[in-house]
Structure formats: C-alpha cells, structure tokens
JSON list of C-alpha atoms and ligand atoms in Angstrom, two decimals:
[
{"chain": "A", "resi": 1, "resn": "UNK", "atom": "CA", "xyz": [12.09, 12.40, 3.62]},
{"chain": "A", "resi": 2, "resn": "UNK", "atom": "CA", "xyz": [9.30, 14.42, 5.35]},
{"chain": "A", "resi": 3, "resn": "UNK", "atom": "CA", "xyz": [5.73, 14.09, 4.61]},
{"chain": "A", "resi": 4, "resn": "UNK", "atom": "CA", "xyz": [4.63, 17.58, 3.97]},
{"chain": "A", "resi": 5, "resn": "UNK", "atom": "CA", "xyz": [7.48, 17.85, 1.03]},
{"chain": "A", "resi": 6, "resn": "UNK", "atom": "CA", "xyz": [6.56, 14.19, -0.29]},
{"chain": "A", "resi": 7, "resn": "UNK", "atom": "CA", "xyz": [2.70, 15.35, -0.39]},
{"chain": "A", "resi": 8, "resn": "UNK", "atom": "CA", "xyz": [3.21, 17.59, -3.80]},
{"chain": "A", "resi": 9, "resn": "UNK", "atom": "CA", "xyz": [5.41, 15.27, -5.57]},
{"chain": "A", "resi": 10, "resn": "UNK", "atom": "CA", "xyz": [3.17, 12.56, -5.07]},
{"chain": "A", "resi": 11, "resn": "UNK", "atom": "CA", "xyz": [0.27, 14.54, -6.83]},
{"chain": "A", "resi": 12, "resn": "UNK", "atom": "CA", "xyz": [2.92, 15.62, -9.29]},
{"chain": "A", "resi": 13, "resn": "UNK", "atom": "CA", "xyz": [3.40, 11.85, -10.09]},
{"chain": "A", "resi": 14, "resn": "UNK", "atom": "CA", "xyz": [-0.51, 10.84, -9.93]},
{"chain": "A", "resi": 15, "resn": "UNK", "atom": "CA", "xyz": [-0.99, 12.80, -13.28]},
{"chain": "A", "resi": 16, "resn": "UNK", "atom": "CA", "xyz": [2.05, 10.66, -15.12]},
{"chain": "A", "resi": 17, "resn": "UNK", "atom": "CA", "xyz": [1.48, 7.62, -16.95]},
{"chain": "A", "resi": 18, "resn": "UNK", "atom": "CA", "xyz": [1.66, 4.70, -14.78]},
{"chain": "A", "resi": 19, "resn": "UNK", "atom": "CA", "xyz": [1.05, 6.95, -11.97]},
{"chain": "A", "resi": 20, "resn": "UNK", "atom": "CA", "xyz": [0.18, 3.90, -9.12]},
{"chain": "A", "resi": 21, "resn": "UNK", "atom": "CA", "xyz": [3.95, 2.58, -9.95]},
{"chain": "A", "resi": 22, "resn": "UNK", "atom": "CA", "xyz": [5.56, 5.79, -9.92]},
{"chain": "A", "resi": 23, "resn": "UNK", "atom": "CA", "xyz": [3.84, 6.22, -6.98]},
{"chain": "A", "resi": 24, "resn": "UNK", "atom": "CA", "xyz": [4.65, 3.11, -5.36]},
{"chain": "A", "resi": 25, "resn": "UNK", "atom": "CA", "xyz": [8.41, 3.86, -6.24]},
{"chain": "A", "resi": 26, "resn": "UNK", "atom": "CA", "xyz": [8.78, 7.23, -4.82]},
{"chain": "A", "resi": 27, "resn": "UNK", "atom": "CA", "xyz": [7.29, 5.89, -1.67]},
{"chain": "A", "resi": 28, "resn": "UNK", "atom": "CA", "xyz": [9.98, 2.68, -1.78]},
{"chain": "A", "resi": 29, "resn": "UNK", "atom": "CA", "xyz": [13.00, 5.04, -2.66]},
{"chain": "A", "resi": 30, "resn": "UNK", "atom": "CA", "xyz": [12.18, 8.16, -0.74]},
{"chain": "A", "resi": 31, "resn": "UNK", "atom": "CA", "xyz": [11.34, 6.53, 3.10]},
{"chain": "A", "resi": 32, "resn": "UNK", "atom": "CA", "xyz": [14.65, 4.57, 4.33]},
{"chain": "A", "resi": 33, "resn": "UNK", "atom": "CA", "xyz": [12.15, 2.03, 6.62]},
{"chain": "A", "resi": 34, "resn": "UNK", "atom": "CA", "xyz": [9.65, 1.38, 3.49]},
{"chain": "A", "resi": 35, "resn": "UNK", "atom": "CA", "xyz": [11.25, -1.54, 2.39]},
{"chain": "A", "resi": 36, "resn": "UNK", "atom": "CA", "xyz": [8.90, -3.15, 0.22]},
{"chain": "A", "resi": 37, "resn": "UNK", "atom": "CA", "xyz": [5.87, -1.23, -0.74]},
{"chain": "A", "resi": 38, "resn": "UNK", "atom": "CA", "xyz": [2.94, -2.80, -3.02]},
{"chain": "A", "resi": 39, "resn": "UNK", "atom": "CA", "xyz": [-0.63, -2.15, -4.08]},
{"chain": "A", "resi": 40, "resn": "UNK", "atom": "CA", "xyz": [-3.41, -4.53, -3.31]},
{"chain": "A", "resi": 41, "resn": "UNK", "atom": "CA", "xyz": [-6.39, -4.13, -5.91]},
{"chain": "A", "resi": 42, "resn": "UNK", "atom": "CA", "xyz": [-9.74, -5.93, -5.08]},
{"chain": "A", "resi": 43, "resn": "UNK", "atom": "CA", "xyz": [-11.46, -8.07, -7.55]},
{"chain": "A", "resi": 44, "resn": "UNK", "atom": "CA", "xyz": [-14.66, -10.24, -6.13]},
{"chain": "A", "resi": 45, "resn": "UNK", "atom": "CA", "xyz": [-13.76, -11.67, -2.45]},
{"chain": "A", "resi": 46, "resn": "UNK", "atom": "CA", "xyz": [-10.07, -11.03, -2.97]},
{"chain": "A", "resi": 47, "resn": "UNK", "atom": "CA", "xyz": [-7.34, -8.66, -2.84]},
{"chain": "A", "resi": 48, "resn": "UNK", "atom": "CA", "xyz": [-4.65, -9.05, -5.88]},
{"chain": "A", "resi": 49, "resn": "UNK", "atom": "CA", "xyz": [-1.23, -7.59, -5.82]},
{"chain": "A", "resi": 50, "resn": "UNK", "atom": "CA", "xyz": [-0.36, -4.96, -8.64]},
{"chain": "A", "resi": 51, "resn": "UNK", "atom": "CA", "xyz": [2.35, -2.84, -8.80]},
{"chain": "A", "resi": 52, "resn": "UNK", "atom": "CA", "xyz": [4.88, -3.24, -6.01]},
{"chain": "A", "resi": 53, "resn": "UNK", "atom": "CA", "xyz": [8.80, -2.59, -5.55]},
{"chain": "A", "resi": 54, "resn": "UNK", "atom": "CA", "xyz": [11.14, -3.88, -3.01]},
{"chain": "A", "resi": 55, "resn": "UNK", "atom": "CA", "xyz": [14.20, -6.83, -3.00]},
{"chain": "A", "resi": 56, "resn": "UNK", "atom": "CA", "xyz": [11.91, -9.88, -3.56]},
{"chain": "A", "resi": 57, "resn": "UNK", "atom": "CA", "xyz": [8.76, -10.45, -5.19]},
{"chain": "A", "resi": 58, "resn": "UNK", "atom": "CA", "xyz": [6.10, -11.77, -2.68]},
{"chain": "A", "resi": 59, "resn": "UNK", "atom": "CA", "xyz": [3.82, -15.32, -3.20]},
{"chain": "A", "resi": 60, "resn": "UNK", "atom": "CA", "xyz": [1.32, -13.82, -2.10]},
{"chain": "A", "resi": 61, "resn": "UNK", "atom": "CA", "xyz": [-0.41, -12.58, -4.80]},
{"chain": "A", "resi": 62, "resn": "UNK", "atom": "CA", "xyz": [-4.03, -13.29, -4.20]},
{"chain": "A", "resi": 63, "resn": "UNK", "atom": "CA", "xyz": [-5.46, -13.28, -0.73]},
{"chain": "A", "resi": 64, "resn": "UNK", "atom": "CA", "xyz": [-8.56, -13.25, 0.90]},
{"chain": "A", "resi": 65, "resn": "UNK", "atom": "CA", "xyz": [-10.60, -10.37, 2.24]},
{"chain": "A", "resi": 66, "resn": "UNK", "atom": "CA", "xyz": [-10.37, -11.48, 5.90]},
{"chain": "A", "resi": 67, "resn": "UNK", "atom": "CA", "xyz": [-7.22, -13.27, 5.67]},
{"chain": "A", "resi": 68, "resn": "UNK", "atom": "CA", "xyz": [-3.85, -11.53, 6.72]},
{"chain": "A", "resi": 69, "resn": "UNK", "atom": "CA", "xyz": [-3.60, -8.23, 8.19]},
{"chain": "A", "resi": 70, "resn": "UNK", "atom": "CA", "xyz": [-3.86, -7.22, 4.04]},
{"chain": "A", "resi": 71, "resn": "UNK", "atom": "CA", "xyz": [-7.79, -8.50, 4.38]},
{"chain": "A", "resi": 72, "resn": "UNK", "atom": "CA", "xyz": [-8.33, -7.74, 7.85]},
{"chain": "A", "resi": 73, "resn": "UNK", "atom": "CA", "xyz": [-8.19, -4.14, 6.68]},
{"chain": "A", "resi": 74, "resn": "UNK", "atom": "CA", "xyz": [-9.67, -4.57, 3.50]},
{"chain": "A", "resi": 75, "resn": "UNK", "atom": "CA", "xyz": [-12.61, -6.57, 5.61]},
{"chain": "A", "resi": 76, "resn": "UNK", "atom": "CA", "xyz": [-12.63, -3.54, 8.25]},
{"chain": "A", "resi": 77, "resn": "UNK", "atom": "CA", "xyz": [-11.44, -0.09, 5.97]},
{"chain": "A", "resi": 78, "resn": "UNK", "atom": "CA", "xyz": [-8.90, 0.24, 8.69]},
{"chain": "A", "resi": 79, "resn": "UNK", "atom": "CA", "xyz": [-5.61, 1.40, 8.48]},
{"chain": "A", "resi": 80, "resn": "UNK", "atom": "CA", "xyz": [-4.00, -1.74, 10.34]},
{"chain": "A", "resi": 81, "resn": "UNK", "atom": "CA", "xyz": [-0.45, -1.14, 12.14]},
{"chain": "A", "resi": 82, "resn": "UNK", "atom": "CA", "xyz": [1.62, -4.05, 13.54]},
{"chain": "A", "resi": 83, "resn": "UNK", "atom": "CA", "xyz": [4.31, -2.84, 15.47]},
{"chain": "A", "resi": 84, "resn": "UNK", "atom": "CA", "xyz": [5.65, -6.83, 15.76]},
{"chain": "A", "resi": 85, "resn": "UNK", "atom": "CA", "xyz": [4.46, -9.10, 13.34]},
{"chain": "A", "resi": 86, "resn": "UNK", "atom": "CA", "xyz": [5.71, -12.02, 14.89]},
{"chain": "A", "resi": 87, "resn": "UNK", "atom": "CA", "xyz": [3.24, -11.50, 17.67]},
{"chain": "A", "resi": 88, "resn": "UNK", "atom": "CA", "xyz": [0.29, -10.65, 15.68]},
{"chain": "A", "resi": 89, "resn": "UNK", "atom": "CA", "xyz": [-1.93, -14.35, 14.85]},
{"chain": "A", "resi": 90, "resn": "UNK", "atom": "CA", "xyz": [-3.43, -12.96, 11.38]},
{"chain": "A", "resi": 91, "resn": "UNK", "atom": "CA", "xyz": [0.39, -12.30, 9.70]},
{"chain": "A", "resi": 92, "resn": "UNK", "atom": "CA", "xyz": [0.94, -13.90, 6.55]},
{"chain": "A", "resi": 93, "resn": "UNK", "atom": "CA", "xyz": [4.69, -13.86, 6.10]},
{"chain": "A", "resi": 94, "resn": "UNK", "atom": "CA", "xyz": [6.44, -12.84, 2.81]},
{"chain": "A", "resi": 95, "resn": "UNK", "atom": "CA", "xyz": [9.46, -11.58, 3.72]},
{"chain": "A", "resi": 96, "resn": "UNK", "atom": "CA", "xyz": [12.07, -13.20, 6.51]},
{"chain": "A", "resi": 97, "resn": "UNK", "atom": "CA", "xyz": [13.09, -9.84, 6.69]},
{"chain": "A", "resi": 98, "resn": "UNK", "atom": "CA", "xyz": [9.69, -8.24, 8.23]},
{"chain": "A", "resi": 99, "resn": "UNK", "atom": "CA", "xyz": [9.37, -6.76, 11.66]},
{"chain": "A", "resi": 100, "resn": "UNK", "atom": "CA", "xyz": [6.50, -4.29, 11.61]},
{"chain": "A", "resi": 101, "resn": "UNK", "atom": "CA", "xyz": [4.30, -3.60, 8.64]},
{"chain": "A", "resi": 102, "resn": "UNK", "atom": "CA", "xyz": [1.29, -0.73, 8.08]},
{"chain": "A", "resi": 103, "resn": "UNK", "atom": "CA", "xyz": [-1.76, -1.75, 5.63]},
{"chain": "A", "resi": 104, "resn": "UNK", "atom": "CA", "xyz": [-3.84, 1.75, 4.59]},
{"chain": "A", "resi": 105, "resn": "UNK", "atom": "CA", "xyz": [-7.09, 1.09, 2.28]},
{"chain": "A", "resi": 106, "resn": "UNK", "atom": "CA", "xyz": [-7.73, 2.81, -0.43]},
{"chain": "A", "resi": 107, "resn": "UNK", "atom": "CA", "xyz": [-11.27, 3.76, -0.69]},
{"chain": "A", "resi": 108, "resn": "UNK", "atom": "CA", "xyz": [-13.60, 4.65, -4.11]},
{"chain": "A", "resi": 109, "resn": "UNK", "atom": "CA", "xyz": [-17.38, 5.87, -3.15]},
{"chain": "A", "resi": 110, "resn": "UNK", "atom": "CA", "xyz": [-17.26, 4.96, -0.04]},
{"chain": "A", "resi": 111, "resn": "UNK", "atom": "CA", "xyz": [-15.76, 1.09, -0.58]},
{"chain": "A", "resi": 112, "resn": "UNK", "atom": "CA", "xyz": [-12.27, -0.42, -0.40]},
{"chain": "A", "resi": 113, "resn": "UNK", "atom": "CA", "xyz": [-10.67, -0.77, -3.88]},
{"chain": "A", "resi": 114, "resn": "UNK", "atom": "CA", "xyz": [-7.64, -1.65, -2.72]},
{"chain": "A", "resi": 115, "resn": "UNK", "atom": "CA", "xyz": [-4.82, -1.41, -0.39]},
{"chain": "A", "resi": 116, "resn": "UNK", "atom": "CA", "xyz": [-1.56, -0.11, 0.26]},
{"chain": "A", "resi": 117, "resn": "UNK", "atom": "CA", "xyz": [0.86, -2.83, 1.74]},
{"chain": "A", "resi": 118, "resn": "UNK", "atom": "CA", "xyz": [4.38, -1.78, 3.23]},
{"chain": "A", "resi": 119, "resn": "UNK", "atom": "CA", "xyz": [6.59, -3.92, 5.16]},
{"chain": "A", "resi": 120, "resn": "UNK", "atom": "CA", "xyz": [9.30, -2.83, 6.86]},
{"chain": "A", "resi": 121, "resn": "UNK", "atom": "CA", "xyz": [12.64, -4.46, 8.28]},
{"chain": "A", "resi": 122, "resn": "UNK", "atom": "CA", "xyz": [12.63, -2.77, 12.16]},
{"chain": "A", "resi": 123, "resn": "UNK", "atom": "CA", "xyz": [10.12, -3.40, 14.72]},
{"chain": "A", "resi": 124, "resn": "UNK", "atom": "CA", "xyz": [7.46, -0.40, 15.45]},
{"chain": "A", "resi": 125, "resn": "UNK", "atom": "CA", "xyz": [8.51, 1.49, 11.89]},
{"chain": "A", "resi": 126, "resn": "UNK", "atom": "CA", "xyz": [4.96, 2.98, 11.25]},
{"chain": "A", "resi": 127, "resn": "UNK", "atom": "CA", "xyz": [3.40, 5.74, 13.74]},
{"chain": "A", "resi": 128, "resn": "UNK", "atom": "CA", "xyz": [0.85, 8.24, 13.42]},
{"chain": "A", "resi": 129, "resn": "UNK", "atom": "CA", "xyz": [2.61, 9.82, 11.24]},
{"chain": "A", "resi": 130, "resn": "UNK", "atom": "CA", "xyz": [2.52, 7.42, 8.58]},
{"chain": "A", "resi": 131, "resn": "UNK", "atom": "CA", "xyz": [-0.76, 6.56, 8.62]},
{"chain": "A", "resi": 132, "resn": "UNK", "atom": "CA", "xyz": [-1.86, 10.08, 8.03]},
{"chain": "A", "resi": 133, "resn": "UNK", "atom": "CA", "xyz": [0.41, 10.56, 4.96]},
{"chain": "A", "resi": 134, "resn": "UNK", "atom": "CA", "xyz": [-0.39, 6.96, 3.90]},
{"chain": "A", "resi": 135, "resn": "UNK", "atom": "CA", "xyz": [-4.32, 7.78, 4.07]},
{"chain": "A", "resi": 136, "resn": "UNK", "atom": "CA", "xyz": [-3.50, 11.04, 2.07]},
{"chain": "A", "resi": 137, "resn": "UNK", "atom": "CA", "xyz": [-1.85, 9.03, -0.34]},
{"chain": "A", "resi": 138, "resn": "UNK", "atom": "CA", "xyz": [-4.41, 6.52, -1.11]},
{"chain": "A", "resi": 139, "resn": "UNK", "atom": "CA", "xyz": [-7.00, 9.14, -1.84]},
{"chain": "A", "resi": 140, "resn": "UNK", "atom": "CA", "xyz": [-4.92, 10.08, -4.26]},
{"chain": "A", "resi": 141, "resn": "UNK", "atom": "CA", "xyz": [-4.05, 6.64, -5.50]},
{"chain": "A", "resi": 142, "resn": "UNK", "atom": "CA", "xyz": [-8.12, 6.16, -5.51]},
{"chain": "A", "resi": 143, "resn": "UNK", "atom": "CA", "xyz": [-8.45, 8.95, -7.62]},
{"chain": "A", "resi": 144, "resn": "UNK", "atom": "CA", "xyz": [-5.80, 7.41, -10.32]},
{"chain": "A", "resi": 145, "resn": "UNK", "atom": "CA", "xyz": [-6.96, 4.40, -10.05]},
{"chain": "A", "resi": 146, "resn": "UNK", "atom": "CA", "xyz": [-10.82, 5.23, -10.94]},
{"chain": "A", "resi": 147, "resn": "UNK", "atom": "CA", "xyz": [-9.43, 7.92, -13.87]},
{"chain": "A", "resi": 148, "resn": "UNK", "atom": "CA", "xyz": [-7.80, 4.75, -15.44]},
{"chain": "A", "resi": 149, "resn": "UNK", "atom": "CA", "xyz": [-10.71, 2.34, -14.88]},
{"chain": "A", "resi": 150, "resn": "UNK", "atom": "CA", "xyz": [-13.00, 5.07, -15.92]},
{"chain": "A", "resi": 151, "resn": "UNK", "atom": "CA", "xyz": [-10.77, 5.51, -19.53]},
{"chain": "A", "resi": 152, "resn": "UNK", "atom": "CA", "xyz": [-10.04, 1.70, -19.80]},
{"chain": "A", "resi": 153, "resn": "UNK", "atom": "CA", "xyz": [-14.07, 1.56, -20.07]},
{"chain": "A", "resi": 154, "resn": "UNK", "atom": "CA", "xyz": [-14.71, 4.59, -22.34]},
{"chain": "A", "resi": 155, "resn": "UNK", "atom": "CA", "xyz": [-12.21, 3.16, -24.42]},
{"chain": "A", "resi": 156, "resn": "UNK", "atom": "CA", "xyz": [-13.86, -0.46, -25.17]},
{"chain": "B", "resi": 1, "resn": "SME", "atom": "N1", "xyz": [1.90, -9.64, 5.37]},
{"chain": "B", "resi": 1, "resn": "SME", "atom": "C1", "xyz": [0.68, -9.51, 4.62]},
{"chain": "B", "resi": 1, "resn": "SME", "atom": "C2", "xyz": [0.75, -10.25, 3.32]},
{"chain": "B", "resi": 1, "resn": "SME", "atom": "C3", "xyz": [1.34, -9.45, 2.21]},
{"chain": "B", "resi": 1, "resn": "SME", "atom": "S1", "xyz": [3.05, -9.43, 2.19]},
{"chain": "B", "resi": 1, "resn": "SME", "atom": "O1", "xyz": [3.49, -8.63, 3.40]},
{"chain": "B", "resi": 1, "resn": "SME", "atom": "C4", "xyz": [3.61, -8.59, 0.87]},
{"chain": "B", "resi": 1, "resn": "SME", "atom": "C5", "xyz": [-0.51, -9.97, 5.45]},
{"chain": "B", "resi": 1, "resn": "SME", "atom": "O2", "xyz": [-0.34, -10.44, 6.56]},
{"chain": "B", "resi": 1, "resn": "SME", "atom": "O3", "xyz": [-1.63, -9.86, 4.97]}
]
C-alpha cells in the first residue's frame, strides 16, 4: 500500500462510526510490516490502550508516561523509531515476535492525547516515510478523537 493512496481513505474512514478502530484496522490490514497496530489514550500520568488489532492482545494496557518507548514519546511528543528493540534499554516487550517498532503522538491543542503504537516483526520496518504518514494520521485521529469527546460531553 502507498501512503499518498492510504491518505484519502483514512479521512474517508475518520467520519464513520468507530472511526479510531476502523482506522486502526485499515492501517493493520493495508501495510504487510504493521503487524500489530494500537491506540494509546492518556488519562492522568498514564497512557491506556484502546482500540488495537493484531494476533495477540498485549498486557500492557496501562503504562506510564516515561516508561517504554510508548511514554518516552508521550513524555517527549516525539515520534520515537527503534530500528532494534532488543538493543534499545526503555523496550517494554509484548510481543516475542517484535523487531523494530515506531510510536507517533497524537496531539490535541498543543498536548499529547494519545499515541499510535505499531510493532512490527522485521528489524528497521519504519523510515521516514512512515513517520510522515503516521504524523498525518494522528492529526486526523486527534481530530476524531476530540469530535467524540466533545459529543460524549454535550450529550451528558
Ligand atoms: N513496546 C511498547 C509497549 C507497548 S507494546 O509494544 C504493544 C513500549 O516499549 O512502550
């Protein structure tokens, strides 16, 4: 899949219900080295895993900001890359399966909201590339995910 056709269809899919999952599925069925891709939502001093797809479900479902390359980004608001995780000191393992893995924050006024997680099973699977598309993505993920907040609250 190239990134320039995925673009569209993602902001095709961020105006469905349960946009962040349909989301999170094209991106998990549509890339052949995005093996397990999942959504990272901040609440207080930690990061909490939403909607994800891939083969296994992960343990770690709450961790936190600072711990793992997950909160090292969320800590920083920088896309973090590992090429190798075995050689990088901050990985949290999920996955026996993991080589590389890319973590791209998603950003509302100017904070982190959240995160988008993706592991992959080859070493060095994310480039420049990614992380540009990625970054696109989670503005528009941001903007889904503040339209629902924003309705959950007019709703109460
Ligand atoms: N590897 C991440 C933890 C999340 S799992 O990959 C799904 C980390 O080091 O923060």
């Amino acid at each position: 899949m190239d990134y320039e056709s995925a673009y569209p269809t993602i902001g095709q899919l961020a105006q469905q219900p349960n946009a962040a999952q349909a989301i999170v599925n094209y991106l998990h069925d549509h890339f052949a080295s995005y093996s397990w891709v999942g959504l990272y939502w901040v609440e207080g001093s930690d990061l909490v895993l939403g909607e994800w797809n891939g083969p296994e479900a992960t343990e770690h479902t709450r961790i936190a900001i600072g711990t793992g390359v997950c909160g090292a980004a969320a800590a920083s608001g920088r896309t973090e890359i590992v090429g190798d995780v075995s050689r990088d000191s901050r990985y949290l393992a999920c996955f026996s399966s993991t080589k590389s893995e890319i973590v791209v924050p998603i950003f509302a006024d100017g904070s982190v909201i959240g995160e988008i997680d993706i592991d992959a099973s080859a070493l060095n699977a994310f480039g420049a590339e990614d992380q540009r598309f990625l970054e696109r993505v989670a503005a528009v993920l941001a903007g889904v995910r503040t339209s629902t907040s924003t309705a959950r609250a007019a709703r109460r």
